[in-house]
CSV table of N, CA and C and ligand atoms in Angstrom, one decimal:
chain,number,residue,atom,x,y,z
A,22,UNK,N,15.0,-18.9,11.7
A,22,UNK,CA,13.6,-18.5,11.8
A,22,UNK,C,13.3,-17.4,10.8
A,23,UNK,N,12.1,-17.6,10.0
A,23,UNK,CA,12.1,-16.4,9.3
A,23,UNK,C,11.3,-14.6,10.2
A,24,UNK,N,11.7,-14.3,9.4
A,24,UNK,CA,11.3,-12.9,9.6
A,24,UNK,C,9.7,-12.3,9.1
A,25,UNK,N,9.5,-12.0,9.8
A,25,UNK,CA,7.8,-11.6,9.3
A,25,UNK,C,7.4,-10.2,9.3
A,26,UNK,N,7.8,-9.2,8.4
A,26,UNK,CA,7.6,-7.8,8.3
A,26,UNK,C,6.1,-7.0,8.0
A,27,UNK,N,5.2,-6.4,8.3
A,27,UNK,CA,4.2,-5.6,7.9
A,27,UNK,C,4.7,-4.2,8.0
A,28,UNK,N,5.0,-3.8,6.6
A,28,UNK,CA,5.1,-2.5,6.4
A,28,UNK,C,4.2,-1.6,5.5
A,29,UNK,N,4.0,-0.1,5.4
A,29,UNK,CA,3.2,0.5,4.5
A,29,UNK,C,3.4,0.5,3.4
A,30,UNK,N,2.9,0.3,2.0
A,30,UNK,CA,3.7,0.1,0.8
A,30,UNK,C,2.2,1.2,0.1
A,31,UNK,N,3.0,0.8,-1.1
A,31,UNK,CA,2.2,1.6,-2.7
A,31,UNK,C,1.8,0.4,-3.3
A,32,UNK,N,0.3,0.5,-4.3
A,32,UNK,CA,0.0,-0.3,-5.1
A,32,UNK,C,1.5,-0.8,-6.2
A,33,UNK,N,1.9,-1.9,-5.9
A,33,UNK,CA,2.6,-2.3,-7.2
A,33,UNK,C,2.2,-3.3,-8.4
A,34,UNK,N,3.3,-3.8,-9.2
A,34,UNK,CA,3.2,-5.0,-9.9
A,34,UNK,C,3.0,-6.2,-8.9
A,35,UNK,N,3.8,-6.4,-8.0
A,35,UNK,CA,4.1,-7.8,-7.3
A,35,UNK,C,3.0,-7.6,-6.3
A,36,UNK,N,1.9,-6.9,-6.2
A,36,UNK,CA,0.9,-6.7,-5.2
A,36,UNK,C,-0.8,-6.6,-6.1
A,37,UNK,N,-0.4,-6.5,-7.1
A,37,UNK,CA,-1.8,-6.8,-8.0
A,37,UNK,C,-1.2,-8.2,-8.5
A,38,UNK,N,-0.4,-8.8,-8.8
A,38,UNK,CA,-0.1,-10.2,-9.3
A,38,UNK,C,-0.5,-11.2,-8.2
A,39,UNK,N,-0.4,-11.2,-6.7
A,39,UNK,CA,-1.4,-11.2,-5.8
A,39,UNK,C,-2.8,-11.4,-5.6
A,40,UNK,N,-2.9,-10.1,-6.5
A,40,UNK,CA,-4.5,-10.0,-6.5
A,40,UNK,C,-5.0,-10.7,-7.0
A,41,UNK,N,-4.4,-10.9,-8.5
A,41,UNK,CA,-4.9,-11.5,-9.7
A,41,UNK,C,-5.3,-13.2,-9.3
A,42,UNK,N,-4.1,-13.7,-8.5
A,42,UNK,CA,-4.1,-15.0,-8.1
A,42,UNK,C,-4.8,-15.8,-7.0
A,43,UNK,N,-5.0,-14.3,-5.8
A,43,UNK,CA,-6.0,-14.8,-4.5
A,43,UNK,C,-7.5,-14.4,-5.0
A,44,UNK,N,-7.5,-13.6,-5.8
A,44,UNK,CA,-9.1,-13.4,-6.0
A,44,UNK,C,-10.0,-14.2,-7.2
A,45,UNK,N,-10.9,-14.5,-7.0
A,45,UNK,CA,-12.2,-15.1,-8.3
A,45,UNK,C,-12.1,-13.9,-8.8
A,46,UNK,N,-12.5,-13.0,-8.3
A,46,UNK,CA,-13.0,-11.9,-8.8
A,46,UNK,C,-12.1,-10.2,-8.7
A,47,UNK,N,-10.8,-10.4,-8.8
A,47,UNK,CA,-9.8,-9.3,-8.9
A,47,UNK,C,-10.6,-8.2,-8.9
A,48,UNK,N,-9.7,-6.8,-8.1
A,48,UNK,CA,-10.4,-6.3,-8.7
A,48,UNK,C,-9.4,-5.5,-10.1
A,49,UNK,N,-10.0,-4.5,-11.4
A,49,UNK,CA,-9.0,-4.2,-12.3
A,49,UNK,C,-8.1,-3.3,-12.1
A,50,UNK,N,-7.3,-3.4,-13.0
A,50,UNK,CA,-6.1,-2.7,-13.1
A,50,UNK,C,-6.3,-1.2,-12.6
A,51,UNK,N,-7.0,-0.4,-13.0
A,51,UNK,CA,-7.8,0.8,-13.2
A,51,UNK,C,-8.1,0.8,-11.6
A,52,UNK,N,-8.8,-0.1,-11.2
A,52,UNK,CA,-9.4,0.1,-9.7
A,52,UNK,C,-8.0,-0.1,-8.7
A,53,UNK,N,-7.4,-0.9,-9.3
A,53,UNK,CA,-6.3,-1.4,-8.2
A,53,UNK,C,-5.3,0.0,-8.3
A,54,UNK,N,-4.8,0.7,-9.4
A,54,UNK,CA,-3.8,1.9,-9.3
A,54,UNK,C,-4.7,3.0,-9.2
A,55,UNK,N,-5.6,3.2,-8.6
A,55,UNK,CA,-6.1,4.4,-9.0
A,55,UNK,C,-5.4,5.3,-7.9
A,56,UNK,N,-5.5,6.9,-8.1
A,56,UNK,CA,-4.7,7.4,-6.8
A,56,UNK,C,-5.7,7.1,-5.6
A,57,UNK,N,-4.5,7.3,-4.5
A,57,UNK,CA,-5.1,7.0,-3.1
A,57,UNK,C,-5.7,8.5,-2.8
A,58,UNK,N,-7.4,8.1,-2.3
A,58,UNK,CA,-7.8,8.8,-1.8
A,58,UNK,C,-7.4,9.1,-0.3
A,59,UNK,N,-7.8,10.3,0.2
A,59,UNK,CA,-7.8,10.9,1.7
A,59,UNK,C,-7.9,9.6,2.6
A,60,UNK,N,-7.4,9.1,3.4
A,60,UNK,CA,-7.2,7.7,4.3
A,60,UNK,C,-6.9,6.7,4.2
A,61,UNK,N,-6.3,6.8,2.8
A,61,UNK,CA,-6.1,5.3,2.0
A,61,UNK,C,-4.5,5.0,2.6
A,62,UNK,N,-4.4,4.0,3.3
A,62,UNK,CA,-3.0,3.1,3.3
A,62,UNK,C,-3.0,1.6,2.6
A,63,UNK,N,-1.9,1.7,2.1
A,63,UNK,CA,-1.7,0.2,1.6
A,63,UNK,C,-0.7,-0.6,2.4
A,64,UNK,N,-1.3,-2.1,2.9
A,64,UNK,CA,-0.1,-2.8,3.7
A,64,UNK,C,1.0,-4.0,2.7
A,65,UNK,N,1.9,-4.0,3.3
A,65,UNK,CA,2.4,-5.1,2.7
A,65,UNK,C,2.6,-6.0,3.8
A,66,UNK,N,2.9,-7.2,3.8
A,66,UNK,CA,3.4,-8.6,4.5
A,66,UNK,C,5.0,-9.0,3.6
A,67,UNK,N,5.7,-9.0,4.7
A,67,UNK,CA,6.5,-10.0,3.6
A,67,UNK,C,7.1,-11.0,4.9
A,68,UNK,N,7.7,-12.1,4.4
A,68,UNK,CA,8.3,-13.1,4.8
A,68,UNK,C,9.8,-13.2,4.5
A,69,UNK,N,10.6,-13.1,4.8
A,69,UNK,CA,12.6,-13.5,4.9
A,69,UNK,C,12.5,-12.3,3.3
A,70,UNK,N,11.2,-11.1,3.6
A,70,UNK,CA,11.6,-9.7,2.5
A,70,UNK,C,11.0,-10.4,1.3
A,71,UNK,N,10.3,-11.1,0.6
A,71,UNK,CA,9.4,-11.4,0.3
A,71,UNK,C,8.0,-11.2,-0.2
A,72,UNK,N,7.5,-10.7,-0.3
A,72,UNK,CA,6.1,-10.1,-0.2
A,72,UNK,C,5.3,-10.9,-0.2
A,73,UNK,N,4.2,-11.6,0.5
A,73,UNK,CA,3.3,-12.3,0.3
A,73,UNK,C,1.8,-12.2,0.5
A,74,UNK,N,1.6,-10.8,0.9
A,74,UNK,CA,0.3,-10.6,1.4
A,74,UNK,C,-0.4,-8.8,0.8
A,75,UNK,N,-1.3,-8.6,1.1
A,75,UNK,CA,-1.3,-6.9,1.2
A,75,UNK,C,-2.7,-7.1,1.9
A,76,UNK,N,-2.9,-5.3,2.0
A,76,UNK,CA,-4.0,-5.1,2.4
A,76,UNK,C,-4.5,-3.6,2.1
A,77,UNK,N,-5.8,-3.3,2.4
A,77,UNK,CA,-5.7,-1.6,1.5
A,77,UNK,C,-6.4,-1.0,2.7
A,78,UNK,N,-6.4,-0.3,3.0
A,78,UNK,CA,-7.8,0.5,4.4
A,78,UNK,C,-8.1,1.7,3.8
A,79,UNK,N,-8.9,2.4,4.4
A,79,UNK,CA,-9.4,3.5,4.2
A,79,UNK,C,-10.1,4.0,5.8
A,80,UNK,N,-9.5,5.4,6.2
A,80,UNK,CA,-10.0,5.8,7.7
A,80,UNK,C,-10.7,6.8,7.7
A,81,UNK,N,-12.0,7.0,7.9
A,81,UNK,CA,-12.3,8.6,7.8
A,81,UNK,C,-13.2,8.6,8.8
A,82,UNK,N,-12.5,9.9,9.6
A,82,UNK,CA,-13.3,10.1,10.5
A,82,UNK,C,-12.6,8.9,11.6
A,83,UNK,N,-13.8,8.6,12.6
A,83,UNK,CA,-13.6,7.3,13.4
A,83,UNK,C,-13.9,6.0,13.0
A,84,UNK,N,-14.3,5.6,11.4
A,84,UNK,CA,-14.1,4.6,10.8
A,84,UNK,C,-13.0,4.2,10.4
A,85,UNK,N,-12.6,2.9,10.1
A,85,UNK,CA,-11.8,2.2,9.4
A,85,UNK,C,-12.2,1.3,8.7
A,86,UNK,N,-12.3,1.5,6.9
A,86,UNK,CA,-13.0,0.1,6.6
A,86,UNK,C,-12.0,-0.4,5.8
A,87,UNK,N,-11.9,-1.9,5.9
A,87,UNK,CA,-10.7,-3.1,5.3
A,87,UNK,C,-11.6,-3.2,3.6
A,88,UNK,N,-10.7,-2.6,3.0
A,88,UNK,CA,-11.3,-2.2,1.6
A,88,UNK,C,-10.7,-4.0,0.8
A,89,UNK,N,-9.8,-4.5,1.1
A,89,UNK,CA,-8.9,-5.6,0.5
A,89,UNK,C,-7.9,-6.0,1.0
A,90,UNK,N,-7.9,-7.5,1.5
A,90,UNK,CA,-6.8,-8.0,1.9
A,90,UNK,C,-6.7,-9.2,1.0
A,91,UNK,N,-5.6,-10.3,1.3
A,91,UNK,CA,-5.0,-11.1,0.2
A,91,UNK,C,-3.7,-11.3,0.3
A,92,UNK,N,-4.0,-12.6,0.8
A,92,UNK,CA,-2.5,-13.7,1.2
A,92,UNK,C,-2.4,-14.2,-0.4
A,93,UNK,N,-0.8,-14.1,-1.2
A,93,UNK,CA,-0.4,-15.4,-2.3
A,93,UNK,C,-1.0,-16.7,-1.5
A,94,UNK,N,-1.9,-16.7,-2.8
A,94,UNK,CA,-2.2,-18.8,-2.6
A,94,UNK,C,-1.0,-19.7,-2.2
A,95,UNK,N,-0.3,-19.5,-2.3
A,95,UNK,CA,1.0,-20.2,-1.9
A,95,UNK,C,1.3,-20.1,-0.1
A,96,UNK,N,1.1,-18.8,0.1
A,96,UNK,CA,1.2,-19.0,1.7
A,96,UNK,C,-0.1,-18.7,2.5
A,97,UNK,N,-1.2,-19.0,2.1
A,97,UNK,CA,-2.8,-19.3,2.8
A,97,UNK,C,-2.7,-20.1,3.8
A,98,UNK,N,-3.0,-20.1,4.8
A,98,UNK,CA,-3.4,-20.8,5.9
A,98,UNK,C,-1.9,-21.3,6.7
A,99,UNK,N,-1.4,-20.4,6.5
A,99,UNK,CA,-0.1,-20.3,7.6
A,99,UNK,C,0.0,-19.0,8.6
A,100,UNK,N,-0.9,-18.4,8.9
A,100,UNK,CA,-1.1,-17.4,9.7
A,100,UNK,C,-0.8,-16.2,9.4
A,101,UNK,N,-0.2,-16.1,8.4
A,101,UNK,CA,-0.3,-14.5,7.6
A,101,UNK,C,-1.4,-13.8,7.4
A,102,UNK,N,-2.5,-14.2,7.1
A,102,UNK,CA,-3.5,-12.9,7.0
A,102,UNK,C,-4.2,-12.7,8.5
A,103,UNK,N,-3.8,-13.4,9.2
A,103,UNK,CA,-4.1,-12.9,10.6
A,103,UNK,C,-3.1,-12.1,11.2
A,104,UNK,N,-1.6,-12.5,11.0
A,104,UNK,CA,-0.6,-11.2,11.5
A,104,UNK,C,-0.8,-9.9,10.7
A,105,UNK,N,-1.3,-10.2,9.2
A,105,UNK,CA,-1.8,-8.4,8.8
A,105,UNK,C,-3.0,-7.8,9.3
A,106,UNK,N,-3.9,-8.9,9.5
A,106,UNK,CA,-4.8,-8.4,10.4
A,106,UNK,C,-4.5,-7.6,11.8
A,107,UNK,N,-3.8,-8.3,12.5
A,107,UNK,CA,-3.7,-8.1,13.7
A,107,UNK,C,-3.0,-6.2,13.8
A,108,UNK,N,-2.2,-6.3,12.6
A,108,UNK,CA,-1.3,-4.8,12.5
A,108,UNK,C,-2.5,-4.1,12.3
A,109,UNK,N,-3.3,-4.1,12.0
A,109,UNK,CA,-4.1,-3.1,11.0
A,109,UNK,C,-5.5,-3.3,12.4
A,110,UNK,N,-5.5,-4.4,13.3
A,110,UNK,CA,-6.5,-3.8,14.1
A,110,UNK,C,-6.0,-3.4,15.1
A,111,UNK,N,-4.7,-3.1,15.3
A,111,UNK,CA,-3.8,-2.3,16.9
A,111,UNK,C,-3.8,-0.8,16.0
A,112,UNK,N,-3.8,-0.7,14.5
A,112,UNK,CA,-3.8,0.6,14.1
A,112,UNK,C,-5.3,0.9,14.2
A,113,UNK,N,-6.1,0.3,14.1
A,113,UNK,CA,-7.7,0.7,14.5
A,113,UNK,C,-7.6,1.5,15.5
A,114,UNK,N,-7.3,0.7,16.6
A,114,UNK,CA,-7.5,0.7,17.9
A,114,UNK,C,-6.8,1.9,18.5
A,115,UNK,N,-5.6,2.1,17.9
A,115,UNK,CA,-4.8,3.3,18.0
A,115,UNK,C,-5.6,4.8,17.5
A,116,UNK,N,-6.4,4.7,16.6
A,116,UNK,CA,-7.3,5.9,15.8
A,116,UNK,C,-8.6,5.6,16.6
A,117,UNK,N,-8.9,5.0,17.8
A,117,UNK,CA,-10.4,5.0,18.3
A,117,UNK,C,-11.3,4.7,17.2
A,118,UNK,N,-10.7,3.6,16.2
A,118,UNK,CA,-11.7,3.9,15.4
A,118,UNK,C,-12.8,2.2,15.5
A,119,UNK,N,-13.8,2.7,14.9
A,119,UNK,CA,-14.6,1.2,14.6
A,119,UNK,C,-13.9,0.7,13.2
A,120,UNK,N,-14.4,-0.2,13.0
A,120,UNK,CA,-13.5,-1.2,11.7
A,120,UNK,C,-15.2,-1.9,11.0
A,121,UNK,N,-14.9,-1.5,9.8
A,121,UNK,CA,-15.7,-2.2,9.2
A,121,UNK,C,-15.2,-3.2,7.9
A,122,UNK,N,-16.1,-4.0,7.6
A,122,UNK,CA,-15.9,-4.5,5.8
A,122,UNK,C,-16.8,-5.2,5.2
A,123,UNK,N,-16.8,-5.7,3.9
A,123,UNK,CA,-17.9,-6.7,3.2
A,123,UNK,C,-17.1,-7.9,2.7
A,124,UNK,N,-17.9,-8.8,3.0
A,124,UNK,CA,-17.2,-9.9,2.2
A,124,UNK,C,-18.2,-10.9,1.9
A,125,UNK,N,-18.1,-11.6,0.5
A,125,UNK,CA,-19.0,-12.7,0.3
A,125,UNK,C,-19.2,-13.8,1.2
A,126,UNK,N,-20.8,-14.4,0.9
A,126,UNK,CA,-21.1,-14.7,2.3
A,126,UNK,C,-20.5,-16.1,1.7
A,127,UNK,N,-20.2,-16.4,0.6
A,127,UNK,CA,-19.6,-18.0,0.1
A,127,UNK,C,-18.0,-18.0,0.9
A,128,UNK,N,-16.9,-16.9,1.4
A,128,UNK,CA,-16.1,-17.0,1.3
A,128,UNK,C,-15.7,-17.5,2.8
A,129,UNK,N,-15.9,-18.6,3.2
A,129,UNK,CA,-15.7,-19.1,4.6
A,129,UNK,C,-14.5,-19.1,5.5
A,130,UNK,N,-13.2,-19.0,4.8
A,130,UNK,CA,-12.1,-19.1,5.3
A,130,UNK,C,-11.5,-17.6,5.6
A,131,UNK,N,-12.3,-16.2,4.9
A,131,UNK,CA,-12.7,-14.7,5.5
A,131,UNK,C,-13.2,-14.8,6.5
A,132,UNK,N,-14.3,-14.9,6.4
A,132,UNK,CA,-15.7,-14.6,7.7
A,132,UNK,C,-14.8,-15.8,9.1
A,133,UNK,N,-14.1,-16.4,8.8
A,133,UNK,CA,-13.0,-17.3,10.1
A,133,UNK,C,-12.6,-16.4,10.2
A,134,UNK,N,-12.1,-15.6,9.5
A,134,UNK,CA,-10.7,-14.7,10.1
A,134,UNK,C,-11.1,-13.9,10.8
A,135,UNK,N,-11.8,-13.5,10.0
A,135,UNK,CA,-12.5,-11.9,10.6
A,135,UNK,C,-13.6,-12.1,12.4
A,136,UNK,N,-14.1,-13.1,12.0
A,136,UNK,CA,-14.6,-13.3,13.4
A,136,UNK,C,-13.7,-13.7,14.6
A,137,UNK,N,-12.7,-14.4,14.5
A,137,UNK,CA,-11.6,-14.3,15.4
A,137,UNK,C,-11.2,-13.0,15.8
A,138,UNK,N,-10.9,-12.3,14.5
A,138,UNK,CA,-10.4,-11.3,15.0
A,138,UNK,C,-11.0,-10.0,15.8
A,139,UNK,N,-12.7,-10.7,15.8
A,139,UNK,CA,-13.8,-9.7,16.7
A,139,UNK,C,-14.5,-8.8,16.0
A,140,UNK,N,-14.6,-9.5,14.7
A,140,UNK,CA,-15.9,-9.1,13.6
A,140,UNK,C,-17.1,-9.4,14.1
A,141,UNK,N,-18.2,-9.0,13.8
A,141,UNK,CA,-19.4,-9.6,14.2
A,141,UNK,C,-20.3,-9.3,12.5
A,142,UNK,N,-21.3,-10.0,12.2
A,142,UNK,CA,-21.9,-9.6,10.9
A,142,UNK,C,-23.4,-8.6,11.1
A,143,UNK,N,-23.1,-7.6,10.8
A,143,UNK,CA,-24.5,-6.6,11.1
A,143,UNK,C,-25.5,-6.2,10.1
A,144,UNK,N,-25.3,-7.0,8.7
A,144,UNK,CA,-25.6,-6.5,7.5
A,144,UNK,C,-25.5,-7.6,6.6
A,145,UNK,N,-26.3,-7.0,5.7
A,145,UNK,CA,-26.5,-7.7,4.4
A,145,UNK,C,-26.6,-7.3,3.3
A,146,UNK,N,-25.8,-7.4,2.2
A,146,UNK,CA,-26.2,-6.4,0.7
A,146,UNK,C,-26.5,-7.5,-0.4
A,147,UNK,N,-27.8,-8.0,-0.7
A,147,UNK,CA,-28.2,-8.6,-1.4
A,147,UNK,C,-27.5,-8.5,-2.8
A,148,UNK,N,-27.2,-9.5,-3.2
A,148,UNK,CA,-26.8,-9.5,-5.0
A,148,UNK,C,-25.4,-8.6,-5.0
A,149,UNK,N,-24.5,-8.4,-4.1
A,149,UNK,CA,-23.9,-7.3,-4.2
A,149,UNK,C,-23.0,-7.8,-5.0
A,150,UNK,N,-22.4,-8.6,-5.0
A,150,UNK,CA,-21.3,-8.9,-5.8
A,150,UNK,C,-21.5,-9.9,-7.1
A,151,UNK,N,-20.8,-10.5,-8.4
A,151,UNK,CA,-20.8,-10.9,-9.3
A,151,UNK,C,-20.1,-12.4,-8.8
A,152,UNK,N,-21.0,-13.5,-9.3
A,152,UNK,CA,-20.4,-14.7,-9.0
A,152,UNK,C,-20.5,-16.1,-10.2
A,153,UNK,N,-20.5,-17.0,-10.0
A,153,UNK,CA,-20.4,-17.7,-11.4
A,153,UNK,C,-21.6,-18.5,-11.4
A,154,UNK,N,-22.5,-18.5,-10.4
A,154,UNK,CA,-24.0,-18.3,-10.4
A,154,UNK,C,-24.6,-17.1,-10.5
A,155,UNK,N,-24.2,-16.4,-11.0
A,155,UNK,CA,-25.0,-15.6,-11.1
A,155,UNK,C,-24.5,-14.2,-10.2
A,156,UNK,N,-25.2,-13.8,-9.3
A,156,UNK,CA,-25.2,-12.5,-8.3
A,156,UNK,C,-24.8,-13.4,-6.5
A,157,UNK,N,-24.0,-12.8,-5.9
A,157,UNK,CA,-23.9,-13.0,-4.4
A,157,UNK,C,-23.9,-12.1,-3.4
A,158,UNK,N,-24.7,-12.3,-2.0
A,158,UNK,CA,-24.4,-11.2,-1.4
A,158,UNK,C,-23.4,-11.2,-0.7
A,159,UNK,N,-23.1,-9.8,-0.3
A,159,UNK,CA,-22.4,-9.3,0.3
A,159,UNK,C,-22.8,-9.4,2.1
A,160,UNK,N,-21.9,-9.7,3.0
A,160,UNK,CA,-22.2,-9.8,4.6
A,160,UNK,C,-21.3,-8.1,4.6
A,161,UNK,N,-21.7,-7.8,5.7
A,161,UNK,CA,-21.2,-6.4,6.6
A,161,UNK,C,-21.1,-6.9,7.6
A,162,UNK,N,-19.8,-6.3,8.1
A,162,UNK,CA,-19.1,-7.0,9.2
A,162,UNK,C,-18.3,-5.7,9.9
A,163,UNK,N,-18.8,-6.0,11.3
A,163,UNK,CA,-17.9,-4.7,11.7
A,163,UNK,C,-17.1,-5.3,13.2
A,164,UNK,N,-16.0,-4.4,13.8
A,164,UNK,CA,-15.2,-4.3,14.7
A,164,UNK,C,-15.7,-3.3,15.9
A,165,UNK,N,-16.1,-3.4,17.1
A,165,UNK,CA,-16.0,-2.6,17.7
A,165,UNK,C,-13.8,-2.0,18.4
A,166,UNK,N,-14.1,-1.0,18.9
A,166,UNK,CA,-12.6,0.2,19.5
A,166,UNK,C,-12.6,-1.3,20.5
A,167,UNK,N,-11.2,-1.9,20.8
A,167,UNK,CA,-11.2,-2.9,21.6
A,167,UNK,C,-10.5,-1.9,23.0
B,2,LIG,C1,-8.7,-14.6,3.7
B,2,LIG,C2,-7.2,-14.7,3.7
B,2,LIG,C3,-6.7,-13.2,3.7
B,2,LIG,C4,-6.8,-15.3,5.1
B,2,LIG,O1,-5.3,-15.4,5.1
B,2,LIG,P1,-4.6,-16.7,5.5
B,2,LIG,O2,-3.1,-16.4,5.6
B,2,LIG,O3,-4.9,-17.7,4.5
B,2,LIG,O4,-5.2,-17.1,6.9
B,2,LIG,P2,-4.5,-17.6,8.2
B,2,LIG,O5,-3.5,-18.7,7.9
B,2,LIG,O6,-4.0,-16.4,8.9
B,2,LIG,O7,-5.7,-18.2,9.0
B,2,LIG,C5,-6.3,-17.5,10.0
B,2,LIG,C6,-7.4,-18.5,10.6
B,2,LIG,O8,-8.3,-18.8,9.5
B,2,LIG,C7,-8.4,-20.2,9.4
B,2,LIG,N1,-8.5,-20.5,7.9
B,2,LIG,C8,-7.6,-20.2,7.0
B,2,LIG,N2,-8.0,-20.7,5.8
B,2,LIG,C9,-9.1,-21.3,6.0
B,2,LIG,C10,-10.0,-22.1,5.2
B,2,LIG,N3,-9.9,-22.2,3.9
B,2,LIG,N4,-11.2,-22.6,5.8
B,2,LIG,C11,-11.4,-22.4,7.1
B,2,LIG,N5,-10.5,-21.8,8.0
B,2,LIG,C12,-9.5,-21.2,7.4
B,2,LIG,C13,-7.1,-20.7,9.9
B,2,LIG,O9,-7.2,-22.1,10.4
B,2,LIG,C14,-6.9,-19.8,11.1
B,2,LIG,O10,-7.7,-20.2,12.1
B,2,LIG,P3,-7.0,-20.7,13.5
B,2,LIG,O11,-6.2,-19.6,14.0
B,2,LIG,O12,-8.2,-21.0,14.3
B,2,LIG,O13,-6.2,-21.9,13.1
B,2,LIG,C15,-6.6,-15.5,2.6
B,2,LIG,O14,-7.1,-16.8,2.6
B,2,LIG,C16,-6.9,-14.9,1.2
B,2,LIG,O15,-6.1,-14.1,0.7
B,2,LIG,N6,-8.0,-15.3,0.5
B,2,LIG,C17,-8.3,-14.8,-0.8
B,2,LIG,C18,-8.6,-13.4,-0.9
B,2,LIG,C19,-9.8,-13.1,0.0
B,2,LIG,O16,-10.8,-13.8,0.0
B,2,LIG,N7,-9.7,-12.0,0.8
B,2,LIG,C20,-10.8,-11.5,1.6
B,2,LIG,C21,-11.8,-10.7,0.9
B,2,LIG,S1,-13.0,-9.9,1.9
């Protein structure tokens, strides 16, 4: 049976290479290493040690917002970005905190996850993001303290 680890990690190589491959729209080099601000944790996933996933948060105060997550295309839709989810909303829940995030409103197999996981959408940010039509919005999605 394999092993399924979520541990704290640091921006690396093997975690923007990741990036590069789950995202349209990466974000850059520059953005991805930049130093960690005040709240910032980075998660890793790995599988039989592995790495296959991350995630980035940011906590301040009684917020938590899910700044970036991202399963390798290779292991999507085998329940990995819901077991990093799941770590990261028992540490919410642990900090009394609310949970927020944005995600485009094209990206359907997000907005699944996240509503399972007791997202609800409260928001809208028009044009927020860059797409290959042009501009997309952004949904705002938040978690209530479960
Ligand atoms: C979004 C993402 C993190 C989800 O991780 P994942 O490991 O692929 O998802 P899981 O296998 O844990 O799936 C969780 C649920 O979503 C569903 N799901 C997964 N991919 C789906 C898809 N393409 N369409 C519809 N539902 C999907 C699964 O069926 C599962 O639901 P279920 O429990 O009812 O069966 C991953 O697909 C990813 O990295 N996407 C690219 C980067 C990205 O968009 N990040 C989010 C930016 S806000």
């Amino acid at each position: 049976m394999s092993k399924i680890e979520v541990t704290l990690t640091e921006p690396s190589s093997v975690l923007f290479d990741i990036e590069k491959r789950a995202h349209a729209y990466p974000w850059s080099e520059i953005v991805f290493f930049q130093p960690l601000s005040a709240g910032t944790l980075w998660w890793s996933i790995s599988v039989d040690k592995r790495i296959v996933g991350f995630a980035n948060t940011q906590l301040v105060a009684d917020e938590l917002t899910l700044h970036n997550i991202a399963i390798d295309p290779r292991y999507q839709g085998r329940g990995f970005g819901k077991f990093l989810l799941n770590d990261i909303l028992n540490y919410a829940d642990k900090h009394n905190a609310l949970m927020f995030l944005e995600v485009r409103e094209s990206n359907a197999s997000a907005i699944h996850v996240y509503q399972q996981a007791g997202f609800s959408i409260v928001g809208r940010r028009p044009n927020y993001y860059a797409s290959d039509s042009g501009r997309e919005d952004a949904l705002v999605m938040r978690r209530e303290i479960s």
